mmCIF file of C-alpha atoms in Angstrom:
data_model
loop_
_atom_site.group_PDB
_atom_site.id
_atom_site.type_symbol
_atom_site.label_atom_id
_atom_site.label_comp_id
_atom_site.label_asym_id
_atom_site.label_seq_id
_atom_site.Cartn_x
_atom_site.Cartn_y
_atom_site.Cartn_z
ATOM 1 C CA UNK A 1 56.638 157.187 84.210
ATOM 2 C CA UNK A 2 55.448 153.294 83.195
ATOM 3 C CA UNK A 3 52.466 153.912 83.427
ATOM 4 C CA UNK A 4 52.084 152.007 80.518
ATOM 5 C CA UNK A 5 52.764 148.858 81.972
ATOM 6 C CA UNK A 6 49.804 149.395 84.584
ATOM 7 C CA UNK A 7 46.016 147.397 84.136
ATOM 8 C CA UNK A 8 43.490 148.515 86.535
ATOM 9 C CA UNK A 9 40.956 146.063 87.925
ATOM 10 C CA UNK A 10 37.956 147.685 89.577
ATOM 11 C CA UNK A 11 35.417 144.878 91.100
ATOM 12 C CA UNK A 12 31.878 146.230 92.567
ATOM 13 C CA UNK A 13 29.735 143.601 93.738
ATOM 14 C CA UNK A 14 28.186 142.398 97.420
ATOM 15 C CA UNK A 15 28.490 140.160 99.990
ATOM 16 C CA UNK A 16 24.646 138.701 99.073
ATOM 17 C CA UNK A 17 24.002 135.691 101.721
ATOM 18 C CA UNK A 18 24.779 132.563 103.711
ATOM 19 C CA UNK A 19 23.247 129.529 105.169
ATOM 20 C CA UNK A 20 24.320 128.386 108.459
ATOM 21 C CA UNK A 21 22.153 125.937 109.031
ATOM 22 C CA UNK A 22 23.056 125.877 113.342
ATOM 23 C CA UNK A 23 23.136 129.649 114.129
ATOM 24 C CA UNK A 24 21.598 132.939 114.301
ATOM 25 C CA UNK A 25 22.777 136.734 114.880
ATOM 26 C CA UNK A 26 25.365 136.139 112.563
ATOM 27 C CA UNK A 27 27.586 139.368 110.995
ATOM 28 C CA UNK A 28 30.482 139.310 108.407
ATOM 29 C CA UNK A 29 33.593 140.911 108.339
ATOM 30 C CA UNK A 30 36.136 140.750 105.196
ATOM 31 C CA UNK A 31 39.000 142.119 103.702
ATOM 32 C CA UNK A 32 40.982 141.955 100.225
ATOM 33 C CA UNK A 33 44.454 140.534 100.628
ATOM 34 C CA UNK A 34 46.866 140.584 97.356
ATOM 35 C CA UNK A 35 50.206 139.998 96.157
ATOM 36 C CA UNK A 36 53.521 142.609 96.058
ATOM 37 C CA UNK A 37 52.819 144.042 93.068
ATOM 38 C CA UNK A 38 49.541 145.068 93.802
ATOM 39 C CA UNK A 39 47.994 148.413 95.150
ATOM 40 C CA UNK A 40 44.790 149.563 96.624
ATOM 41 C CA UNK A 41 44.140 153.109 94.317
ATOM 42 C CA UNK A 42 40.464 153.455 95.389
ATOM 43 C CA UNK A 43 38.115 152.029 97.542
ATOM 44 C CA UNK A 44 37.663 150.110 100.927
ATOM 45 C CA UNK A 45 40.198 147.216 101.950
ATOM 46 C CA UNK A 46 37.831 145.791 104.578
ATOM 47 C CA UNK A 47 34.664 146.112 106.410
ATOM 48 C CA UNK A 48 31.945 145.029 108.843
ATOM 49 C CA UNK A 49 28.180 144.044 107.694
ATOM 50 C CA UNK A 50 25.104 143.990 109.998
ATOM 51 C CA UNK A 51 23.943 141.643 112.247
ATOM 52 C CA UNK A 52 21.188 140.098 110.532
ATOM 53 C CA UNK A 53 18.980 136.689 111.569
ATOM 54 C CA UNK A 54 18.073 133.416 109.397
ATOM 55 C CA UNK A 55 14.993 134.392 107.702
ATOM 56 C CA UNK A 56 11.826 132.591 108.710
ATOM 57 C CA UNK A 57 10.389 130.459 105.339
ATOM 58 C CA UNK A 58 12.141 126.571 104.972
ATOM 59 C CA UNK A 59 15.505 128.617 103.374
ATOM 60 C CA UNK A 60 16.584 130.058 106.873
ATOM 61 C CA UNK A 61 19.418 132.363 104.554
ATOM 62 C CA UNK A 62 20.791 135.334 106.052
ATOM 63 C CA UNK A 63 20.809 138.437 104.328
ATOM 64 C CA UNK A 64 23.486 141.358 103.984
ATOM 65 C CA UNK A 65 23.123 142.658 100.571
ATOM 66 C CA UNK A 66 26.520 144.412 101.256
ATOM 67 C CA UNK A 67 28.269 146.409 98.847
ATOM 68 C CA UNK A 68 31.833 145.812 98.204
ATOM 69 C CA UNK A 69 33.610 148.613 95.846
ATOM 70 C CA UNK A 70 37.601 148.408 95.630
ATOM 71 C CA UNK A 71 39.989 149.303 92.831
ATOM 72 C CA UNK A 72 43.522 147.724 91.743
ATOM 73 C CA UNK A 73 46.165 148.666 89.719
ATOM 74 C CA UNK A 74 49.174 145.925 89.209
ATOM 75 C CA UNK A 75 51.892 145.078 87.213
ATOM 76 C CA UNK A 76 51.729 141.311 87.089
ATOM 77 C CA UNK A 77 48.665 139.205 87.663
ATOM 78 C CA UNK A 78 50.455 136.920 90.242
ATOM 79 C CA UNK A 79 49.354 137.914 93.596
ATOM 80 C CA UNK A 80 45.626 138.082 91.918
ATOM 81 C CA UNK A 81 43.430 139.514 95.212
ATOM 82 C CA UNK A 82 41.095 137.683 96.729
ATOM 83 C CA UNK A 83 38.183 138.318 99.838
ATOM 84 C CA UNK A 84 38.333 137.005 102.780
ATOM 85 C CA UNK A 85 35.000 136.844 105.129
ATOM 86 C CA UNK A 86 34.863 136.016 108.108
ATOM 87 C CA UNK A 87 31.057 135.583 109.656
ATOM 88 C CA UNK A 88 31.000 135.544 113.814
ATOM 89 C CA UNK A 89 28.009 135.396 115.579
ATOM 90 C CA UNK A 90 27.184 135.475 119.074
ATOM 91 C CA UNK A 91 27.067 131.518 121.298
ATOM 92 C CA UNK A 92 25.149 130.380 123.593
ATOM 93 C CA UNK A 93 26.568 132.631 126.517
ATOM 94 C CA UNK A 94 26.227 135.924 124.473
ATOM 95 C CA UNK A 95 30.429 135.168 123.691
ATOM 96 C CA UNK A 96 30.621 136.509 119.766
ATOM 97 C CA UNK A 97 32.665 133.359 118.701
ATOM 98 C CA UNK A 98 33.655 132.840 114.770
ATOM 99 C CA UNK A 99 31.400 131.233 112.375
ATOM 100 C CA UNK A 100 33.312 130.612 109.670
ATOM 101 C CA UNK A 101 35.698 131.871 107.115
ATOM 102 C CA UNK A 102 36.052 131.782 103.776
ATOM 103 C CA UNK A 103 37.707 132.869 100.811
ATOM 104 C CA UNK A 104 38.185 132.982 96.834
ATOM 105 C CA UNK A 105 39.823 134.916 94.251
ATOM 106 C CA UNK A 106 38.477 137.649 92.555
ATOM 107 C CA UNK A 107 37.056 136.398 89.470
ATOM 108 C CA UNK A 108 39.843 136.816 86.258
ATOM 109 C CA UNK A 109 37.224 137.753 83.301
ATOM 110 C CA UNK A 110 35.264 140.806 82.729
ATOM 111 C CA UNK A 111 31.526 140.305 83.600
ATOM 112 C CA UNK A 112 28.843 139.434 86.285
ATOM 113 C CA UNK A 113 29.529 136.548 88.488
ATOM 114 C CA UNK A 114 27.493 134.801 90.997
ATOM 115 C CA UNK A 115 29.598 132.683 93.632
ATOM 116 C CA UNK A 116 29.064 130.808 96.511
ATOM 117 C CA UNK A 117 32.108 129.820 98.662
ATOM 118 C CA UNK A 118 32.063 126.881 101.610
ATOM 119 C CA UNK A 119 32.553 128.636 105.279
ATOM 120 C CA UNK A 120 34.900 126.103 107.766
ATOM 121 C CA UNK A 121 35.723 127.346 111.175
ATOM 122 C CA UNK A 122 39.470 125.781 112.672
ATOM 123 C CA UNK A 123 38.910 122.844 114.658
ATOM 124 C CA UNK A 124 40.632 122.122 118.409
ATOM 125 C CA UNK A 125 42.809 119.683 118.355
ATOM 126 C CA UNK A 126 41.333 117.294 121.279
ATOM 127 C CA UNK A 127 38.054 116.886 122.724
ATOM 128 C CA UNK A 128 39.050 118.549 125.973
ATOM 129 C CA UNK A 129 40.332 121.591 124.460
ATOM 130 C CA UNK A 130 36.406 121.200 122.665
ATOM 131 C CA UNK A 131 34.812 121.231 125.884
ATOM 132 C CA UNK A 132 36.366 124.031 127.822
ATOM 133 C CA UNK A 133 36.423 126.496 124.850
ATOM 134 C CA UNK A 134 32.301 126.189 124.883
ATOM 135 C CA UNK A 135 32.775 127.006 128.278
ATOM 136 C CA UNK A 136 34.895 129.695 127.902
ATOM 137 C CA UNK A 137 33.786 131.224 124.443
ATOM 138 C CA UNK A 138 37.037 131.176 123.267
ATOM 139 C CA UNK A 139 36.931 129.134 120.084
ATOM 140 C CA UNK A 140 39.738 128.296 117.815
ATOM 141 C CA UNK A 141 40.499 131.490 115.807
ATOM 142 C CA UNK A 142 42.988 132.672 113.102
ATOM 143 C CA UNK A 143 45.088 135.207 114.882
ATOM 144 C CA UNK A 144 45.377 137.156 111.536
ATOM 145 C CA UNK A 145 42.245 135.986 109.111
ATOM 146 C CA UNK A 146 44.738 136.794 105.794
ATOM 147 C CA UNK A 147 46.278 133.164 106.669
ATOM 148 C CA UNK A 148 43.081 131.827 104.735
ATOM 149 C CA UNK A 149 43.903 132.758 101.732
ATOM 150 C CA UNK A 150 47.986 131.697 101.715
ATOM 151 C CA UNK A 151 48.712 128.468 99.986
ATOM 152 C CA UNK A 152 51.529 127.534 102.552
ATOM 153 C CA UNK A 153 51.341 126.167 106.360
ATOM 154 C CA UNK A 154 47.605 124.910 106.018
ATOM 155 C CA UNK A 155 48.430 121.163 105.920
ATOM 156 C CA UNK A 156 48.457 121.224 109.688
ATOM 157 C CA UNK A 157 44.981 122.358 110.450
ATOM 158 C CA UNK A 158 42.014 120.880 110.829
ATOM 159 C CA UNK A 159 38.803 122.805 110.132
ATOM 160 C CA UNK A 160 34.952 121.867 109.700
ATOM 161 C CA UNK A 161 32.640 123.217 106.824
ATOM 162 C CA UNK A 162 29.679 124.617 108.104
ATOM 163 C CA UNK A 163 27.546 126.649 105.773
ATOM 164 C CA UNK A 164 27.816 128.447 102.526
ATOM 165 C CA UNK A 165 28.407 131.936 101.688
ATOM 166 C CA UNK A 166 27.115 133.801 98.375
ATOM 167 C CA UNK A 167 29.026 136.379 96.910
ATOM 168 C CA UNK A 168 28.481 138.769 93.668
ATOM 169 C CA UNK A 169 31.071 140.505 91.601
ATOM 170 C CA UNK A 170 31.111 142.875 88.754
ATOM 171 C CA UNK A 171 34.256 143.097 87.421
ATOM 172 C CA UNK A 172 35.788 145.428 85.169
ATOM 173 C CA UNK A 173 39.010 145.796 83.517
ATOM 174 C CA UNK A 174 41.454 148.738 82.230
ATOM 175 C CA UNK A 175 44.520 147.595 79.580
ATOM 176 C CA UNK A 176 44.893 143.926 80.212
ATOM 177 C CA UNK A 177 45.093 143.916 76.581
ATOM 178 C CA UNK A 178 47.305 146.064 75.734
ATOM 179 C CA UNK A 179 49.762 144.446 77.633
ATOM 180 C CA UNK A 180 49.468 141.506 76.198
ATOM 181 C CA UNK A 181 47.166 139.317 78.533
ATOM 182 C CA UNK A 182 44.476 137.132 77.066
ATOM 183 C CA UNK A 183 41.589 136.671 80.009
ATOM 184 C CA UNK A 184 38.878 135.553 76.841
ATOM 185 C CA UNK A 185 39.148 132.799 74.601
ATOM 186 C CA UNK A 186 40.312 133.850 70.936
ATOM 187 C CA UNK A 187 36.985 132.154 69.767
ATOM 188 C CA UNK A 188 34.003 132.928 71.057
ATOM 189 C CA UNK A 189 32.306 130.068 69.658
ATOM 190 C CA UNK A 190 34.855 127.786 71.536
ATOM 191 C CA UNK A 191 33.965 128.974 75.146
ATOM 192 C CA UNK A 192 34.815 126.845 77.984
ATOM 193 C CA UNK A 193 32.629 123.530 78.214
ATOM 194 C CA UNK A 194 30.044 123.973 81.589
ATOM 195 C CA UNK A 195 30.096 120.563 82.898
ATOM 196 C CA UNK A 196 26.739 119.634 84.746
ATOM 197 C CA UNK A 197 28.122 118.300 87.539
ATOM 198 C CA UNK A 198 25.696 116.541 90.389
ATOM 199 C CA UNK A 199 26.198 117.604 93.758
ATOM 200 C CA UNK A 200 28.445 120.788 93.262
ATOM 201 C CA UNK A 201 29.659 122.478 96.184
ATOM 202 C CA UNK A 202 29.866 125.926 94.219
ATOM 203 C CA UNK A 203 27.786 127.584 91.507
ATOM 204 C CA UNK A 204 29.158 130.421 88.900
ATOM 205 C CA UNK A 205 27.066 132.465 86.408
ATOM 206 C CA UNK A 206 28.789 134.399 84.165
ATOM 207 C CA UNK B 1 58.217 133.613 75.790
ATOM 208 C CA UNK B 2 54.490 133.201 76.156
ATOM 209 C CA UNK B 3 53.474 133.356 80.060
ATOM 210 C CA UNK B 4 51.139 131.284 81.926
ATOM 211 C CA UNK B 5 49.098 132.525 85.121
ATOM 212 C CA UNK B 6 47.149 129.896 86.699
ATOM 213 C CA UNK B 7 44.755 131.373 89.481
ATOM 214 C CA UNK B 8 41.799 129.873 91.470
ATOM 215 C CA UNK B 9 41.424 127.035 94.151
ATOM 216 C CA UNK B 10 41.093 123.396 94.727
ATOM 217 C CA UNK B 11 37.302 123.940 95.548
ATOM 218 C CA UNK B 12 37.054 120.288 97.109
ATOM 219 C CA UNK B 13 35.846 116.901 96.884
ATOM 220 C CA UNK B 14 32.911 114.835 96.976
ATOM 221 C CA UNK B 15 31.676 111.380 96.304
ATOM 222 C CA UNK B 16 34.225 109.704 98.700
ATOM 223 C CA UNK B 17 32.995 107.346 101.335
ATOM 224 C CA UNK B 18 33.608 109.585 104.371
ATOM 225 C CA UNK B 19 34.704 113.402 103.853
ATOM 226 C CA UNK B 20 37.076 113.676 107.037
ATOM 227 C CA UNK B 21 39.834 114.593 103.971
ATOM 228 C CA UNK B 22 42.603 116.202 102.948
ATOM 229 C CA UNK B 23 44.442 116.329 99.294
ATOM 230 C CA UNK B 24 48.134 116.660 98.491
ATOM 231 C CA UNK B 25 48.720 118.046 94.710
ATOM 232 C CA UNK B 26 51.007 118.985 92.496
ATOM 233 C CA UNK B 27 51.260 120.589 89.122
ATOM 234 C CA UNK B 28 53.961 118.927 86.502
ATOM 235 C CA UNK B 29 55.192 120.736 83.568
ATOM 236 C CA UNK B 30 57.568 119.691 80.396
ATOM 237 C CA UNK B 31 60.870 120.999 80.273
ATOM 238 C CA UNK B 32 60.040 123.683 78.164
ATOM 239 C CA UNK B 33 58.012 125.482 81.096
ATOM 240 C CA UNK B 34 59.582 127.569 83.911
ATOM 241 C CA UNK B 35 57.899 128.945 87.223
ATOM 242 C CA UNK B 36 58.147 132.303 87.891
ATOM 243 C CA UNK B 37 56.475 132.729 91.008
ATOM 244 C CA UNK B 38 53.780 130.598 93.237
ATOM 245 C CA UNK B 39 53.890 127.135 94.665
ATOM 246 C CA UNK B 40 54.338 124.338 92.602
ATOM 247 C CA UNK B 41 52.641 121.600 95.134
ATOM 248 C CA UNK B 42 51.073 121.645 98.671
ATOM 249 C CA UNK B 43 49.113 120.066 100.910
ATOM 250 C CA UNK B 44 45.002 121.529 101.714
ATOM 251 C CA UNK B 45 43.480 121.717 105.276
ATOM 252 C CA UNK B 46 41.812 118.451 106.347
ATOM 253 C CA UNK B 47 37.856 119.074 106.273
ATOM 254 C CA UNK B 48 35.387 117.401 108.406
ATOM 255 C CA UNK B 49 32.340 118.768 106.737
ATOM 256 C CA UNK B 50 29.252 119.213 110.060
ATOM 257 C CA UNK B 51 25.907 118.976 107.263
ATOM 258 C CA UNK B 52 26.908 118.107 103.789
ATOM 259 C CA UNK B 53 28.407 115.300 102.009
ATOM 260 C CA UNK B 54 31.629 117.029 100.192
ATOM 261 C CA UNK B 55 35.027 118.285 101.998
ATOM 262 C CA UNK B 56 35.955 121.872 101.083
ATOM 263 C CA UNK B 57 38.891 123.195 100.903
ATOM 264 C CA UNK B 58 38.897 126.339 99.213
ATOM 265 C CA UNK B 59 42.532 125.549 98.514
ATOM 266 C CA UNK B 60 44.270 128.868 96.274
ATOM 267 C CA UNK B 61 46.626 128.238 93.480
ATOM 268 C CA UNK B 62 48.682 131.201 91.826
ATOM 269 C CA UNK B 63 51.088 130.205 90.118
ATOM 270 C CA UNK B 64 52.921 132.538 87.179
ATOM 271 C CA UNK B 65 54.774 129.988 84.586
ATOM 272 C CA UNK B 66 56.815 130.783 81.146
ATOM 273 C CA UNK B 67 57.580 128.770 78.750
ATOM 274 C CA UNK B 68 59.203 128.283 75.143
ATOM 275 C CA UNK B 69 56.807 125.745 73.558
ATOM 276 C CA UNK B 70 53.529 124.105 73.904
ATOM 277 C CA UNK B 71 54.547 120.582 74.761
ATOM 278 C CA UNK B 72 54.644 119.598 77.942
ATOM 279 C CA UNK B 73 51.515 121.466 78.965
ATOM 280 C CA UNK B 74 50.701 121.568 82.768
ATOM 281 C CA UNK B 75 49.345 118.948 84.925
ATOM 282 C CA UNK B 76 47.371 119.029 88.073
ATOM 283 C CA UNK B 77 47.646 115.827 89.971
ATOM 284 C CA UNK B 78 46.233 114.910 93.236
ATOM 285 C CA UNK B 79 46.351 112.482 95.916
ATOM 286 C CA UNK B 80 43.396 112.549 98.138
ATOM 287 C CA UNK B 81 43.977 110.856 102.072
ATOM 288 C CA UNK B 82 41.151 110.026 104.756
ATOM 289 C CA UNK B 83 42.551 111.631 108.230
ATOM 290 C CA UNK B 84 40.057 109.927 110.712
ATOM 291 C CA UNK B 85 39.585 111.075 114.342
ATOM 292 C CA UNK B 86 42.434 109.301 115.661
ATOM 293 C CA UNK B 87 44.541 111.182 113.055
ATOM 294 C CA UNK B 88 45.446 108.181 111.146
ATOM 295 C CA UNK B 89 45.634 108.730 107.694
ATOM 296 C CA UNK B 90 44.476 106.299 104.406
ATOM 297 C CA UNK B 91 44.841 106.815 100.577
ATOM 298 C CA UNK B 92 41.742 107.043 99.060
ATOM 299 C CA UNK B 93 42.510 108.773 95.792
ATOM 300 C CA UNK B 94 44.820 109.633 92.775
ATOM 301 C CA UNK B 95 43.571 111.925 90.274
ATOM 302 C CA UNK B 96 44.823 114.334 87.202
ATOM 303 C CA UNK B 97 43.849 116.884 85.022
ATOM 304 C CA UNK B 98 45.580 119.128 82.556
ATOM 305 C CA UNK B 99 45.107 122.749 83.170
ATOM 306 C CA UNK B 100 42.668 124.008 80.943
ATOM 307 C CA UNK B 101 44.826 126.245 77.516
ATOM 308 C CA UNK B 102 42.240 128.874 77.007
ATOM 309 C CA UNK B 103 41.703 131.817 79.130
ATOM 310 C CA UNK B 104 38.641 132.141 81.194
ATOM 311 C CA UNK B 105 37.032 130.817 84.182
ATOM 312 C CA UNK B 106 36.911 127.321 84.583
ATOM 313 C CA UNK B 107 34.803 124.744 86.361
ATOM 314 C CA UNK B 108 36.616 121.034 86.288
ATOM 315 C CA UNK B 109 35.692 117.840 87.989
ATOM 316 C CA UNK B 110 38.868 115.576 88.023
ATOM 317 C CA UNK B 111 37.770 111.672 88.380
ATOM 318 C CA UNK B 112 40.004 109.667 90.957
ATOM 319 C CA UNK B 113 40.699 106.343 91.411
ATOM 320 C CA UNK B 114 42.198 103.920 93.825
ATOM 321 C CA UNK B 115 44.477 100.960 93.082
ATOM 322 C CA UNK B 116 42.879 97.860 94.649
ATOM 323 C CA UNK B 117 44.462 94.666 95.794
ATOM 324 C CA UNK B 118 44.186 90.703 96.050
ATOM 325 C CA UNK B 119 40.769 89.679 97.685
ATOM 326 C CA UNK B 120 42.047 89.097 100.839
ATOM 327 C CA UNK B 121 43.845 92.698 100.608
ATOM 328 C CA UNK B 122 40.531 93.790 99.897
ATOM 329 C CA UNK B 123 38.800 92.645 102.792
ATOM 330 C CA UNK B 124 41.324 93.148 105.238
ATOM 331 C CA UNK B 125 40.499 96.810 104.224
ATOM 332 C CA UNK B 126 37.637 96.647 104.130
ATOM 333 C CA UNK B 127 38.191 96.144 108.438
ATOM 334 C CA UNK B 128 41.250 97.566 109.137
ATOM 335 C CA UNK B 129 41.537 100.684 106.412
ATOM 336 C CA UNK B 130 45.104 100.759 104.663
ATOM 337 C CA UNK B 131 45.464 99.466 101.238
ATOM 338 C CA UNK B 132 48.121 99.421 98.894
ATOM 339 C CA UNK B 133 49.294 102.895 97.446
ATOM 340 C CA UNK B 134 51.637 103.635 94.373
ATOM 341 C CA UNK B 135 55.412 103.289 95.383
ATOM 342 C CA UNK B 136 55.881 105.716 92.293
ATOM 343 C CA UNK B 137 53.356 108.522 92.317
ATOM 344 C CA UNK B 138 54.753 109.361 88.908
ATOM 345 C CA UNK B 139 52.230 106.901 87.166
ATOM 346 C CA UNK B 140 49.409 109.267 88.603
ATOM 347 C CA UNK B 141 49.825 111.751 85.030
ATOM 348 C CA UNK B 142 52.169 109.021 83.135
ATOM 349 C CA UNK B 143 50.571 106.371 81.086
ATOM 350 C CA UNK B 144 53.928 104.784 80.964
ATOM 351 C CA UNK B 145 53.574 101.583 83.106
ATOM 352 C CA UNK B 146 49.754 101.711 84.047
ATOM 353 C CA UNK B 147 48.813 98.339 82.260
ATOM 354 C CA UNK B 148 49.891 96.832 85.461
ATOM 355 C CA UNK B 149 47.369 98.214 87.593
ATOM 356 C CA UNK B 150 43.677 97.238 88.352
ATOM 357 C CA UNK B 151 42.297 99.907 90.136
ATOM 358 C CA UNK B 152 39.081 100.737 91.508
ATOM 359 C CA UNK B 153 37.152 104.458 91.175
ATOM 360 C CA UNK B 154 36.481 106.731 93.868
ATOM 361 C CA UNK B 155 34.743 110.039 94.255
ATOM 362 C CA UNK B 156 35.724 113.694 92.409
ATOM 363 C CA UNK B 157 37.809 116.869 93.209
ATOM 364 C CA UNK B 158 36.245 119.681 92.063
ATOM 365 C CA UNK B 159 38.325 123.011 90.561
ATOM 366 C CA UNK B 160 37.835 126.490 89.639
ATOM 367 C CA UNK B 161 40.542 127.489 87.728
ATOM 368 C CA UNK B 162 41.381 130.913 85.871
ATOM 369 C CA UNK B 163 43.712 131.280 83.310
ATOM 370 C CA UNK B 164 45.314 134.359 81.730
ATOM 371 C CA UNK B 165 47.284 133.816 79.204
ATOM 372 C CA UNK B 166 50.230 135.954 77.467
ATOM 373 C CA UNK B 167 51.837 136.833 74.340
ATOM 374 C CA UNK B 168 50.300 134.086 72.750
ATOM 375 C CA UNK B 169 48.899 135.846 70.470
ATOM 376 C CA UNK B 170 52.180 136.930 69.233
ATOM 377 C CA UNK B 171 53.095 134.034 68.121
ATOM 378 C CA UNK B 172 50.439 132.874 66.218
ATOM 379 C CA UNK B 173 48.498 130.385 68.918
ATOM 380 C CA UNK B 174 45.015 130.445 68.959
ATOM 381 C CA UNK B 175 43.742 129.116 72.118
#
């Protein structure tokens, strides 16, 4: 049996909150996708938050608190998961239309991390096709929400950011080691340099 | 042979006149490097952003490399275009960065510039959009001919690379 040649990656966390500055009544959805050589040995692969509205102080954030709980085994890092959300909420006809969708890898080093991920929905491609799918309530959706988080076939889309998502992981590790991966610096001293950067578009605590 | 995994995204850009954008890049290696599995180069989703002022792409790289020796470490470069609503589409950036060499989480802002022309290329531009762009989109991570250019800066891509790293260890390299 190889089991030797097995690391584990268990990630516990939630799906924390979002600003969407435009809407209300807005619920997640997300799953993990992965590469080949990855398996699912405990855990859920997807799932469905509340409905929850934009609070009432200045912040208007919507709040899930949501946990997320999942376990990995895999021979080879490539293929690393990540989460996709996807946040719908319902339009102005009572249609539930898509909100956004996001996505980002599951964070490589042990630890707590605090991340907060840009939401786009896909745009239509002319103004027509705009103005009947408001009618309609059929926006421009992904037909399979996984699509998000390929590399390949996205230079022909067009999509608009439209709020932020926060997301928190705990992430724990079994044998990376002792296969020979190096996720931490040899030096501790020697940690990566935090640049202050002005207006980021994502945060990270570690 | 030590082995390189490269995983995160192209978060996105800011600090560009108008955000209606869309970034080509590529990652260039020595000839000592190899890739094992992932996409070398590629092409993000155009972003019109509806409230803020930065275009996000959320762009993921995972890429697996190995190689025999340290030279020739990877490059990220980047060329970002302006699609406008008529779907016409303008340089407005090269950038590069070398991928960070120790393992961990990080956070980069690559710098880009633009190269700029005569003054009358300049204010035709300035109307019209266009403007000249390199014929050789080598020079983007080669310092080889760049005396040549005068260029002009533009806004930032923003990263968040991981990096595991492999066998290293083994062979003495403390990074």
């Amino acid at each position: 049996m190889a089991s030797n040649s097995v690391f584990l990656l268990m990630v516990s966390g939630q799906i924390e909150s979002a600003e969407f500055p435009e809407f209300d009544d807005v619920y997640c959805r997300y799953c993990f996708t992965h590469g080949q050589d990855w398996l699912i040995t405990s855990g859920l692969e997807e799932g469905i938050t509340q409905v929850t509205k934009k609070s009432q102080d200045e912040k208007q954030r919507f709040v899930w608190n949501f946990p997320i709980d999942i376990t990995f085994k895999s021979t080879n890092p490539s293929g690393w998961p990540q989460i996709v959300v996807h946040a719908y909420g319902p339009d102005v006809f009572g249609t539930d239309v898509v909100r956004g969708y996001g996505n980002c890898h599951v964070p490589i080093t042990p630890g707590r991390h605090k991340l907060k991920i840009p939401m786009f929905v896909p745009e239509s491609s002319s103004a027509f096709q705009k103005l009947t799918s408001w009618f309609l309530g059929r926006r421009p959706e992904y037909i399979d929400p996984r699509v998000v988080a390929q590399g390949e076939g996205r230079e022909v889309t067009r999509v608009r950011s439209q709020g932020f998502l926060t997301l928190s992981f705990n992430v724990v590790m079994k044998d990376m080691k002792k296969l020979g991966y190096d996720i931490l610096p040899s030096d501790i001293s020697h940690a990566a340099i935090v640049e202050s950067v002005g207006p980021a578009p994502t945060s990270s605590e570690a | 042979m030590g082995e390189v995994h490269v995983i995160g995204q192209i978060v996105g850009a800011s600090g560009f006149p108008d955000h209606s954008l869309f970034c080509k890049w590529g990652i260039h290696t020595g000839g000592a490097w190899k890739v094992l599995s992932g996409l070398r180069e590629g092409q993000t989703q155009v972003d019109n952003p509806q409230n803020h002022e930065a275009a996000f792409w959320s762009h993921p790289i995972d890429i697996h490399f190995a190689t025999k020796g340290l030279q020739g470490w990877p490059k990220i470069h980047f060329q970002v275009w302006h699609q406008d609503q008529y779907g016409r589409n303008e340089l407005y950036g090269y950038g590069f960065c070398h991928l960070p060499t120790s393992p961990g989480i990080h956070e980069m802002e690559c710098s880009t510039w633009r190269p700029t022309g005569t003054f009358f290329q300049q204010v035709s531009q300035f109307f019209l959009g266009g403007g000249p762009q390199l014929k050789n989109p080598d020079l983007i991570y080669s310092g080889a001919d760049r005396y040549k250019l005068h260029t002009i800066a533009m806004g930032k891509v923003h990263l968040r690379l991981g990096l595991i790293l492999r066998n290293f260890d083994r062979f003495g390299i403390e990074c």
